[in-house]
Short mmCIF file of C-alpha atoms and ligand atoms in Angstrom, two decimals:
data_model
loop_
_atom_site.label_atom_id
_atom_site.label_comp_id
_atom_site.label_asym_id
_atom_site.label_seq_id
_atom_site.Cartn_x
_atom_site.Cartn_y
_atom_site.Cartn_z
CA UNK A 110 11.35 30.66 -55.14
CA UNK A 111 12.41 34.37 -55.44
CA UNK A 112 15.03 35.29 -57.22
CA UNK A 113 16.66 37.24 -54.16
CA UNK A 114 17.64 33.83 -52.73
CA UNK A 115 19.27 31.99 -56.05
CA UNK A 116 22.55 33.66 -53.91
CA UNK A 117 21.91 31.10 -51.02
CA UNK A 118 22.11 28.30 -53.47
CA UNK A 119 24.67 29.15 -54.68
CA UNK A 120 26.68 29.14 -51.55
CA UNK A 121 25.33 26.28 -50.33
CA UNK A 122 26.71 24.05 -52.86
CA UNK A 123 30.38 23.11 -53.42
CA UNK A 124 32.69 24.17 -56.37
CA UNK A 125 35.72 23.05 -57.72
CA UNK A 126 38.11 21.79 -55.97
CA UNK A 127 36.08 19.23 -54.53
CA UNK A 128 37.50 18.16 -51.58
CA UNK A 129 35.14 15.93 -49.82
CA UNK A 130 32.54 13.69 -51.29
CA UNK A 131 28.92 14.49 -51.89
CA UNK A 132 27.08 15.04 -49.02
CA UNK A 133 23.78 13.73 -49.34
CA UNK A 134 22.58 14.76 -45.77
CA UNK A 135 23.10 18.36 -47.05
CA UNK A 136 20.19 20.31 -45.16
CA UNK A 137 18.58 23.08 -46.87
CA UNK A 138 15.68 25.80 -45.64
CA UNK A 139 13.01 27.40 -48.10
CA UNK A 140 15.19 29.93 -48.67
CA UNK A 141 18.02 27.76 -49.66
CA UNK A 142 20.15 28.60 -47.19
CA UNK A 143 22.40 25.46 -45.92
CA UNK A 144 21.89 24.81 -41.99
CA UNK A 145 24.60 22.17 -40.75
CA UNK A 146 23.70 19.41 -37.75
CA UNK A 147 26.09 19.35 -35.00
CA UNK A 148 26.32 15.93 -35.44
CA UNK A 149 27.82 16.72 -38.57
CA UNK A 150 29.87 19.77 -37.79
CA UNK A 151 31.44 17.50 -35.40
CA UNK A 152 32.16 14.43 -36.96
CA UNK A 153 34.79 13.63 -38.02
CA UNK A 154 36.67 14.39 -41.38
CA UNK A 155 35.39 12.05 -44.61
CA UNK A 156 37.72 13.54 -46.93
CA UNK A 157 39.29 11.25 -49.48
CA UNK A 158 42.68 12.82 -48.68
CA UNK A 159 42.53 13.26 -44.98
CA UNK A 160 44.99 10.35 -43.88
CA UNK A 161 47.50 12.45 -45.86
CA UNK A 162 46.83 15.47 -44.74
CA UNK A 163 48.43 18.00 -42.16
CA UNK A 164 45.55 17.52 -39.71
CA UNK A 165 45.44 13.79 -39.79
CA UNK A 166 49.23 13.02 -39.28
CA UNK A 167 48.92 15.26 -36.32
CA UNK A 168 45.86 13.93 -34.97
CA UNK A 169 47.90 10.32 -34.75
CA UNK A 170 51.45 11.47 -33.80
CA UNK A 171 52.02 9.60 -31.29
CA UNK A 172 55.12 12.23 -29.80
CA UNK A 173 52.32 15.49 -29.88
CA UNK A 174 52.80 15.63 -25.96
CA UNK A 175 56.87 15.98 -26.07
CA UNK A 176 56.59 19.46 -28.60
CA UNK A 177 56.90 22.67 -26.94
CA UNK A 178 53.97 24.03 -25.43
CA UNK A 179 54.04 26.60 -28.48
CA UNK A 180 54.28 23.90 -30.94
CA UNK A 181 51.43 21.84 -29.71
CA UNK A 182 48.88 25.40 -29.76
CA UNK A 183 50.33 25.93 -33.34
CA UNK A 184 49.25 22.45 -34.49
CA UNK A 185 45.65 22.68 -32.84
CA UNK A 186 45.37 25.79 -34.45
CA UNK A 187 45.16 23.84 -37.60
CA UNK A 188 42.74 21.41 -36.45
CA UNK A 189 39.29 21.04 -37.99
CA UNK A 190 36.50 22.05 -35.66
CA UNK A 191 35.62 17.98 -35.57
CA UNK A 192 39.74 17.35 -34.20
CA UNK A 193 39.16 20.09 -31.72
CA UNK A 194 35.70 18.21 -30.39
CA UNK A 195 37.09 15.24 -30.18
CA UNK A 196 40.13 16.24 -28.02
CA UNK A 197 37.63 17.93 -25.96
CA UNK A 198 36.35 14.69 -25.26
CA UNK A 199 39.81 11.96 -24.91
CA UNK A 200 42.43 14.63 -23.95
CA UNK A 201 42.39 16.29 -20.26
CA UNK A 202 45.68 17.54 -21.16
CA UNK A 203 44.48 19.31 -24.44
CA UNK A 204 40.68 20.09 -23.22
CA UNK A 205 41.29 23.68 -21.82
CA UNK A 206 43.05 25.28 -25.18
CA UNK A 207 40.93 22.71 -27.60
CA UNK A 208 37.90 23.98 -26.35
CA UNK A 209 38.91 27.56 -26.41
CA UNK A 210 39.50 27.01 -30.23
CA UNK A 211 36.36 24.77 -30.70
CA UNK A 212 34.06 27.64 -29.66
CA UNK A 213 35.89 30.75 -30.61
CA UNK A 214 36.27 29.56 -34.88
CA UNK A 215 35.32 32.31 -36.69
CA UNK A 216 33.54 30.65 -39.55
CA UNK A 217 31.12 28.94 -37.53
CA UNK A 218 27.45 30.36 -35.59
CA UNK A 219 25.26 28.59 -33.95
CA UNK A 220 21.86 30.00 -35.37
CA UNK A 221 18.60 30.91 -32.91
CA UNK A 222 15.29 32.11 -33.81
CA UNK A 223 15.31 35.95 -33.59
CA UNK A 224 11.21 35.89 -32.02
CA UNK A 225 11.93 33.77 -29.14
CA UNK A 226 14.41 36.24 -28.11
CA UNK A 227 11.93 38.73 -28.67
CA UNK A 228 9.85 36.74 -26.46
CA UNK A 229 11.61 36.22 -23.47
CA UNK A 230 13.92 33.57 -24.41
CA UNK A 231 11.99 31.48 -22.21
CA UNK A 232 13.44 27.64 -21.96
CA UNK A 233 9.35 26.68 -22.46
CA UNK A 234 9.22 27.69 -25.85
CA UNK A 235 12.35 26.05 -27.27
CA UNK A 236 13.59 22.58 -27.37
CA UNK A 237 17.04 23.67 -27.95
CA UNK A 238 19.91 22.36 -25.30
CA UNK A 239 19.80 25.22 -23.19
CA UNK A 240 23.77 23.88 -21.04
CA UNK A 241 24.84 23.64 -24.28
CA UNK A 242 24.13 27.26 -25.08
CA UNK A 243 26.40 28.80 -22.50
CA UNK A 244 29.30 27.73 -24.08
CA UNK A 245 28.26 29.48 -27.56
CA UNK A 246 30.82 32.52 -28.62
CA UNK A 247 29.40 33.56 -32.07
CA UNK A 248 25.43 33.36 -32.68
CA UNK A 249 23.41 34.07 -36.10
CA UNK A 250 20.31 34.89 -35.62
CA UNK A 251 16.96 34.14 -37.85
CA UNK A 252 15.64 37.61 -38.41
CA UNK A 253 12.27 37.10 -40.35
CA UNK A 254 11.27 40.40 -41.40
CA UNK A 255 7.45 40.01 -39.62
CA UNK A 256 9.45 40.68 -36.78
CA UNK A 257 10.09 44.53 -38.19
CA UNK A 258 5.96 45.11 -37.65
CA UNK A 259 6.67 43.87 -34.00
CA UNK A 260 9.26 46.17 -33.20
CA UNK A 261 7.87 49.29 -35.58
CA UNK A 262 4.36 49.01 -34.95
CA UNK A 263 1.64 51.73 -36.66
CA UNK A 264 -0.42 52.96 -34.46
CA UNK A 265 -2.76 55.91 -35.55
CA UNK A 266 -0.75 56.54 -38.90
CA UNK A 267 2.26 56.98 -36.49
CA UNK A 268 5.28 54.55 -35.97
CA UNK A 269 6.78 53.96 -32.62
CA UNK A 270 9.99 51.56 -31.72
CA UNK A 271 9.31 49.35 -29.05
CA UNK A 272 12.17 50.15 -26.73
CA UNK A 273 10.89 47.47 -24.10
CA UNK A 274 11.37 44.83 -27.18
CA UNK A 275 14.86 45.23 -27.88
CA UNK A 276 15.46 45.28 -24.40
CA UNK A 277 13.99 41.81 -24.16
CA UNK A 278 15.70 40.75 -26.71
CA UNK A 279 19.07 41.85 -25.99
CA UNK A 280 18.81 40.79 -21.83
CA UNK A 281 17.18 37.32 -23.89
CA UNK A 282 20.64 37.09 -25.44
CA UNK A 283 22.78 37.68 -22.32
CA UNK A 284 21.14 35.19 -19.95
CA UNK A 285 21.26 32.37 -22.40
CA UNK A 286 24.43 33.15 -23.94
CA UNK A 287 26.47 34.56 -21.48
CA UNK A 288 29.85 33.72 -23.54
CA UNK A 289 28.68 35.33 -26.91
CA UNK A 290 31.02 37.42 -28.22
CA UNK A 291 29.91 37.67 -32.02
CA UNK A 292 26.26 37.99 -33.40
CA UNK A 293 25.01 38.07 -36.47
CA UNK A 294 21.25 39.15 -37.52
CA UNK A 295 20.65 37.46 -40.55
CA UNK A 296 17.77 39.01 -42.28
CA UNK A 297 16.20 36.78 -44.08
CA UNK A 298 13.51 37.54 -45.61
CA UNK A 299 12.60 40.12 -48.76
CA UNK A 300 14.31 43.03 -48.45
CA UNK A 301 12.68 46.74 -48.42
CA UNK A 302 14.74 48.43 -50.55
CA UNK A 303 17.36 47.82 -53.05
CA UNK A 304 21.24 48.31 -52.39
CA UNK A 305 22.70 51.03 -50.16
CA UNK A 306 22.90 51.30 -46.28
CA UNK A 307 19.31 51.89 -46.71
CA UNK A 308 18.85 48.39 -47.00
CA UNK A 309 18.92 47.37 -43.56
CA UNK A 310 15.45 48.43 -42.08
CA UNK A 311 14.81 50.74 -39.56
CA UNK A 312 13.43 48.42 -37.07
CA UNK A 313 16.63 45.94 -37.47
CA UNK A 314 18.95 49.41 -36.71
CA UNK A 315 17.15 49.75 -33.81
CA UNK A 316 17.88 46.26 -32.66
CA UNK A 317 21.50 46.41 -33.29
CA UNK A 318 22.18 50.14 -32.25
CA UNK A 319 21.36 49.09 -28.76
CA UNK A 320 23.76 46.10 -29.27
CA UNK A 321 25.98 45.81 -25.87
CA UNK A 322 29.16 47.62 -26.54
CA UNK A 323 31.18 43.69 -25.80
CA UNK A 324 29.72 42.17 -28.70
CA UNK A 325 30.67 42.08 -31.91
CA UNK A 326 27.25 42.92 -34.01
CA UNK A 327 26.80 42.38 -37.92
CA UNK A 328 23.42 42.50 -39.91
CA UNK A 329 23.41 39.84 -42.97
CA UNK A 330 21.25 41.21 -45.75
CA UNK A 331 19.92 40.21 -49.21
CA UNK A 332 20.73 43.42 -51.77
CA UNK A 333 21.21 43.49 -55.57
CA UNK A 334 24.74 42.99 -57.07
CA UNK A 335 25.59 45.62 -59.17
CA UNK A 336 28.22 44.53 -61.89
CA UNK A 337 30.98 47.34 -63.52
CA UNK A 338 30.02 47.45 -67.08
CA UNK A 339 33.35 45.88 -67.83
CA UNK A 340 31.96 42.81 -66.54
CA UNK A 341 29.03 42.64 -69.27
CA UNK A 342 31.16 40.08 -70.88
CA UNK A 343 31.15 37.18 -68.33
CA UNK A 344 30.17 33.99 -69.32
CA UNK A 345 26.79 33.83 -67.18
CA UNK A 346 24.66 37.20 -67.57
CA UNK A 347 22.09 36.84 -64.75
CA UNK A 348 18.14 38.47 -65.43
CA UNK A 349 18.82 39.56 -61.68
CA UNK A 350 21.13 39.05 -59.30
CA UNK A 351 21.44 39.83 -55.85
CA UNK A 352 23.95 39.00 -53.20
CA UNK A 353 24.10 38.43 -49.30
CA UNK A 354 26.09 40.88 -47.94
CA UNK A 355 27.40 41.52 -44.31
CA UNK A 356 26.87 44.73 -42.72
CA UNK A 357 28.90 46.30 -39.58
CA UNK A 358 27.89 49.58 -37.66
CA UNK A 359 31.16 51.34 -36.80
CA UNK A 360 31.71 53.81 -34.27
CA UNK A 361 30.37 56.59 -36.11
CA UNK A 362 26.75 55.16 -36.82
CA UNK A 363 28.36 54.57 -40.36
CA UNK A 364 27.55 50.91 -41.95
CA UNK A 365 30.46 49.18 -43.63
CA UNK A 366 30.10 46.24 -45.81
CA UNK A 367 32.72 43.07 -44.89
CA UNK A 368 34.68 41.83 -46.69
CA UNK A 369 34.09 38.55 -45.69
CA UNK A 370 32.16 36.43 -43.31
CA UNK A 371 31.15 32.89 -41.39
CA UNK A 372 30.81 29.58 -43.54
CA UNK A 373 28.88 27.48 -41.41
CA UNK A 374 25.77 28.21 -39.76
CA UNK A 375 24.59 25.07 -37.53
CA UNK A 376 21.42 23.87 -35.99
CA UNK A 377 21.90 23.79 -32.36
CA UNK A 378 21.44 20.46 -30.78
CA UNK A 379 17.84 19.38 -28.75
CA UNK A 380 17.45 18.53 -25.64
CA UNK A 381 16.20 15.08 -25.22
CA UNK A 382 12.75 15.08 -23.06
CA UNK A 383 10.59 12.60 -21.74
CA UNK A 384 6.99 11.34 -22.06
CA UNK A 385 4.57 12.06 -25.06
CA UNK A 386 5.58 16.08 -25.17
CA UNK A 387 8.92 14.99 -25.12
CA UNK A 388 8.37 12.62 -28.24
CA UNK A 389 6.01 14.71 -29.63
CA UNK A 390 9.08 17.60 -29.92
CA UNK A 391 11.58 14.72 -31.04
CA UNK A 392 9.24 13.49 -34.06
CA UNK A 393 8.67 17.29 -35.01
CA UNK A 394 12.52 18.53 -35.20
CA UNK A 395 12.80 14.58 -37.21
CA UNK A 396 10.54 15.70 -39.81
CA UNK A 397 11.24 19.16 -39.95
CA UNK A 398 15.32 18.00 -40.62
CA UNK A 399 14.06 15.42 -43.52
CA UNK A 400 12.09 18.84 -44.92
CA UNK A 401 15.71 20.41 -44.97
CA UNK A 402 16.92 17.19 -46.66
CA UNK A 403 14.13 16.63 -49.44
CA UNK A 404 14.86 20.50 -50.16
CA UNK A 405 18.49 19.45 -50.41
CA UNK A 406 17.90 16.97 -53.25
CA UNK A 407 17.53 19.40 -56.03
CA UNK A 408 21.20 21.66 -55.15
CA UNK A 409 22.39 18.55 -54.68
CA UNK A 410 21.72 16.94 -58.17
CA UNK A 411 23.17 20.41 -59.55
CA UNK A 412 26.54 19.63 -57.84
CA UNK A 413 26.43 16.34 -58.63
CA UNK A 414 26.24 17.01 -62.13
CA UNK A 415 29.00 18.64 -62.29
CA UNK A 416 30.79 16.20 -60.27
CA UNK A 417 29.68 13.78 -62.85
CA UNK A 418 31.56 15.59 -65.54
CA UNK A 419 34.69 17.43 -64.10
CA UNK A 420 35.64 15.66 -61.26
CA UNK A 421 38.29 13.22 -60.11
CA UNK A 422 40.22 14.24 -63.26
CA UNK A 423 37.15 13.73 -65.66
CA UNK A 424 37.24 16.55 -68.12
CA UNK A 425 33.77 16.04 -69.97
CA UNK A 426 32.31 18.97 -71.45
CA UNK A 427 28.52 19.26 -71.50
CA UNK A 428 25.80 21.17 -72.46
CA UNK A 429 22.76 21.93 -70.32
CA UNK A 430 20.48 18.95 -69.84
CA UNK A 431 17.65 21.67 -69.23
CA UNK A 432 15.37 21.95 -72.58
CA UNK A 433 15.47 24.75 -75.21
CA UNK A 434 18.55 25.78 -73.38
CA UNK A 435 21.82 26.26 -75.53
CA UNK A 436 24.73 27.28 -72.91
CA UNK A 437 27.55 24.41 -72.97
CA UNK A 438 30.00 24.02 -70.24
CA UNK A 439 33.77 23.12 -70.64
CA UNK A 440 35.14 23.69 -66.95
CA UNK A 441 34.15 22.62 -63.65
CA UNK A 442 31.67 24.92 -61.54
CA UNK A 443 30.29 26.43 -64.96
CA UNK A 444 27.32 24.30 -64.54
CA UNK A 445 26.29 24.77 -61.01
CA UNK A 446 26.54 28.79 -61.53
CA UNK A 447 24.93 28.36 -64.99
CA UNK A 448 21.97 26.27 -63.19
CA UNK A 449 21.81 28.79 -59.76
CA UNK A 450 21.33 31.62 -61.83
CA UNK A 451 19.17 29.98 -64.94
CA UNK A 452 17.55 27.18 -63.41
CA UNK A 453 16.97 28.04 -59.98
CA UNK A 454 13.44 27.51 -59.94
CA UNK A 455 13.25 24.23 -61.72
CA UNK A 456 13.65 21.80 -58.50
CA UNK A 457 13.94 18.65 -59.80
CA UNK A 458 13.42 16.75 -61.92
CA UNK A 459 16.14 14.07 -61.66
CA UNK A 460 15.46 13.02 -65.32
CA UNK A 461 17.89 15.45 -66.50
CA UNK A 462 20.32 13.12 -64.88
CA UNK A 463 22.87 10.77 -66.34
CA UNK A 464 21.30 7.31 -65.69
CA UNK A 465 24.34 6.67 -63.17
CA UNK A 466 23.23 9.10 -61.37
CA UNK A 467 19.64 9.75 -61.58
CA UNK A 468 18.88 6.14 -59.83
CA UNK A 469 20.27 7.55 -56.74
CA UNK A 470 18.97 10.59 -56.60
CA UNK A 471 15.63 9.06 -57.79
CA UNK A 472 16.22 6.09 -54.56
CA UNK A 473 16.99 9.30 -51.98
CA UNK A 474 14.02 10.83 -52.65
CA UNK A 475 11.97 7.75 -52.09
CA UNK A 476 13.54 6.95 -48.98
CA UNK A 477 12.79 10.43 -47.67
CA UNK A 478 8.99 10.39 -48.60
CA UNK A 479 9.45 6.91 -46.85
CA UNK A 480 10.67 8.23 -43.91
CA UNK A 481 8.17 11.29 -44.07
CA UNK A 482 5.26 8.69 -44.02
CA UNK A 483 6.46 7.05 -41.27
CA UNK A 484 7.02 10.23 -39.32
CA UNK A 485 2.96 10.92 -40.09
CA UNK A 486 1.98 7.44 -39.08
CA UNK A 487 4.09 8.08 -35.44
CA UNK A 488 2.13 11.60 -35.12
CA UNK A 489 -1.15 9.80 -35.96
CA UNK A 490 -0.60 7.27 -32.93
CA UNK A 491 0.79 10.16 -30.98
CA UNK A 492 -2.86 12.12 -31.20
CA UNK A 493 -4.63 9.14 -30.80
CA UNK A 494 -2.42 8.11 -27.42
CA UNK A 495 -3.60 11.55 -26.32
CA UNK A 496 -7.21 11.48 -27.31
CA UNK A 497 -7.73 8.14 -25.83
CA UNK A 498 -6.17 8.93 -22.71
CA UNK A 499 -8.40 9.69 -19.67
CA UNK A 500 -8.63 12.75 -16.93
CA UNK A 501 -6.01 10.84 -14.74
CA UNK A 502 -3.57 10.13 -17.62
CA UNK A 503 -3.27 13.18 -18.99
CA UNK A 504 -2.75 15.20 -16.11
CA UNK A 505 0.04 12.40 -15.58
CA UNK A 506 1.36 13.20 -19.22
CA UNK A 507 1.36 17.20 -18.23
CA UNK A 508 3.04 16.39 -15.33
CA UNK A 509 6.22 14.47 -16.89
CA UNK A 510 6.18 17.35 -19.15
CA UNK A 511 6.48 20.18 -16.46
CA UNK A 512 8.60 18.36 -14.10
CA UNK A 513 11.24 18.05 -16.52
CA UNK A 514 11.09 21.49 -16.89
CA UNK A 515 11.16 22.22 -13.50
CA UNK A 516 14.05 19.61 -12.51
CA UNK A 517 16.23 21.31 -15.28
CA UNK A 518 16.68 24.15 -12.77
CA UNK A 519 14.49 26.07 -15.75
CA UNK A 520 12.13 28.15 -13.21
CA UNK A 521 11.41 31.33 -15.68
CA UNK A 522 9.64 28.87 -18.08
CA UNK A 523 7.18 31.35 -18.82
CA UNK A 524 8.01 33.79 -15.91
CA UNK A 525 6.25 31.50 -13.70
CA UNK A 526 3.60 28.99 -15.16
CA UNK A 527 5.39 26.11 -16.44
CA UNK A 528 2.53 24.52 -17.61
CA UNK A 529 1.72 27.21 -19.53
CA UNK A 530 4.42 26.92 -21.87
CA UNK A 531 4.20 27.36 -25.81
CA UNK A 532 5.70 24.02 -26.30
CA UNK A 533 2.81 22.61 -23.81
CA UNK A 534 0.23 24.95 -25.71
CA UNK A 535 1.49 24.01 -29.41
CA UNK A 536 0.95 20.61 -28.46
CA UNK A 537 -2.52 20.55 -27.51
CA UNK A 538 -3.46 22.42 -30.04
CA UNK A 539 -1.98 19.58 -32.33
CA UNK A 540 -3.50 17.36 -29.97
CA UNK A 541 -7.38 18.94 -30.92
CA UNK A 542 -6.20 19.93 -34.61
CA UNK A 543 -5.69 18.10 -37.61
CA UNK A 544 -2.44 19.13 -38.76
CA UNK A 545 0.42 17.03 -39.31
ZN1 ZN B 211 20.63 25.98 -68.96
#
């Protein structure tokens, strides 16, 4: 892993206070940058002190309806984004102002794939829930930096933006979010060039300088930290350290850095289709999500670590497990920075556990390659359902697979052939391939 992305690990994991237990479905990209399920976003509260807190006695009071009309907003205003779904869901009374709250937290985007808004946006080349996305108020977007080529292309030694691009992109944006409010391009790749406004590319200042003027645009960026000489001292002196900073353009064409930004970034939920494309899409976003969790193992065991030694009142100093390594921890959180700036690239192995805990982490891990295997044994039967099929049948199987499309009132598939869809064309050429 590069260095530039130690930063996302280091966000991604928890520090002191602890507040909620482990969570050993944490999700985590190549880049290690944690991606939440909504499943998870909206579930509710596993905190070992959540029947005492403010939230839960509110969420049971059984007198909430007799406060003021004031009172009651107050009081969801303090509800966790899971509270707020849930009244969504049991409370007609509450479902209006809950929902307004639900959608419009500040900490939390729903992230989409920057090329298929490049492309069109078309519902044919995404499995996402498409009614779910016109509720969405703040969106991150995936901004690999490929996509900088597309919309800055050389042609005869000369670069060119492609105007028609962005406009795609940004009319891709309005038709399938039409309640967006907040966006943020997260680029995530390598960056160009090293600290300064130069750091956001051209290309990408293109994209969000023709931003409509009713949304609130940001650019998240990768960019070295520099430290004040004063600082030299700390206990942890990085080889190199970067940082993920957020960008805004202000009126002036100026970029200012923020001071702070969202929390959460979560995976926006699938639609469920039918028939063996439908499957075929289900068993891919399975295995792609126990990807995100094997790569969540290894952050994991870092956090658990320190768990192991400093919380629930423990006080245990330690040194590091790693080998040939002489720094020594005597607080909480010392380790995991220690180990996101030092260790980084060692993923795994568990046998620098504590026995206690290296069985579990050790039993995850199998159950994941587990469930992996029988993800590959379910695609295997899925190509062979496909190359045994005749003529008849599979014109049968394309035809579930476009009517769905068609009876979802989703017409601009691929502005005009639903069949030929890149979902449709990705699958055949699994279908013929060998891959999976
Ligand atoms: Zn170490």
């Amino acid at each position: 892993m590069h260095p530039e992305f130690a930063c996302n690990l280091l966000e991604a994991l928890s520090l002191p206070p602890w507040r909620e237990k482990l969570d050993w479905g944490l999700h985590i990209t190549s880049k290690w940058e944690k991606r939440i399920l909504f499943s998870s976003y909206v579930r509710p509260i596993t905190s070992t002190s959540t029947t005492n807190s403010y939230e839960g006695r509110a969420a049971s009071f059984p007198h909430f309806g007799k406060l003021s009309a004031e009172l009651q907003l107050h009081i969801l205003g303090v509800c966790s984004a899971s509270t707020l779904f849930q009244l969504m869901r049991v409370s007609s009374a509450l479902r209006t102002e809950a929902s307004k709250l639900f959608w419009a937290n500040p900490n939390a985007y729903f992230v989409v794939d920057a090329w298929w808004l490049l492309d069109g946006g078309y519902p044919g080349y995404q499995c996402c829930d498409l009614a779910f996305l016109q509720n969405v108020q703040n969106v991150e977007i995936a901004y690999e930096p490929y996509l900088n080529r597309d919309i800055w292309p050389e042609k005869n030694g000369e670069r060119a933006v492609r105007q028609d691009l962005i406009t795609t992109f940004w009319n891709s944006i309005k038709r399938r979010f039409p309640r967006v409010k907040r966006v943020s391009i997260n680029h995530s790749g390598e960056p160009r060039i090293g600290g300064g406004f130069d750091t956001v590319p051209p290309p990408l200042q293109a994209l969000v300088q023709a931003c409509p003027c009713t949304i609130e645009i940001s650019v998240l960026i990768l960019e070295r930290q520099h430290f004040p000489s004063a600082d030299t001292s700390t206990e942890i002196q990085p080889r190199e350290t970067w940082q993920k900073s957020q960008y805004r353009l202000t009126g002036g064409h100026v970029w200012e850095r923020a001071d702070s930004r969202h929390s959460e970034t979560i995976l926006l939920p699938m639609r469920q289709f039918r028939g063996l494309v439908g499957r075929f899409e289900t068993l891919k976003h399975r295995s792609w999500r126990i990807q995100l969790q094997q790569q969540g193992l290894w952050p994991l065991a870092i956090e658990a670590l320190d768990r192991h030694h400093f919380d629930q009142g423990r006080n245990e100093p330690f040194a590091c497990p790693w080998p040939e390594c002489d720094a020594y921890f005597d607080k909480g959180g010392a380790w995991t920075k220690h180990a996101v700036v030092s260790h980084y690239q060692h993923a795994g192995p568990f046998s620098i556990l504590p026995d206690e805990i290296r069985a579990l982490f050790e039993e995850r891990a199998i159950l994941l390659e587990e469930r992996r295997g029988q993800a590959k044994t379910q695609f295997s039967r899925m190509r062979d359902e496909w190359n045994n099929a005749g003529q008849e049948e599979r014109i049968a199987m394309e035809r579930v697979w476009t009517e769905q499309l068609e009876s979802n009132n989703l017409g601009d598939v691929t502005g005009g052939k639903a069949s030929n869809n890149k979902i449709w064309e990705c699958f055949l050429e699994w279908a013929n391939g060998s891959y999976y």
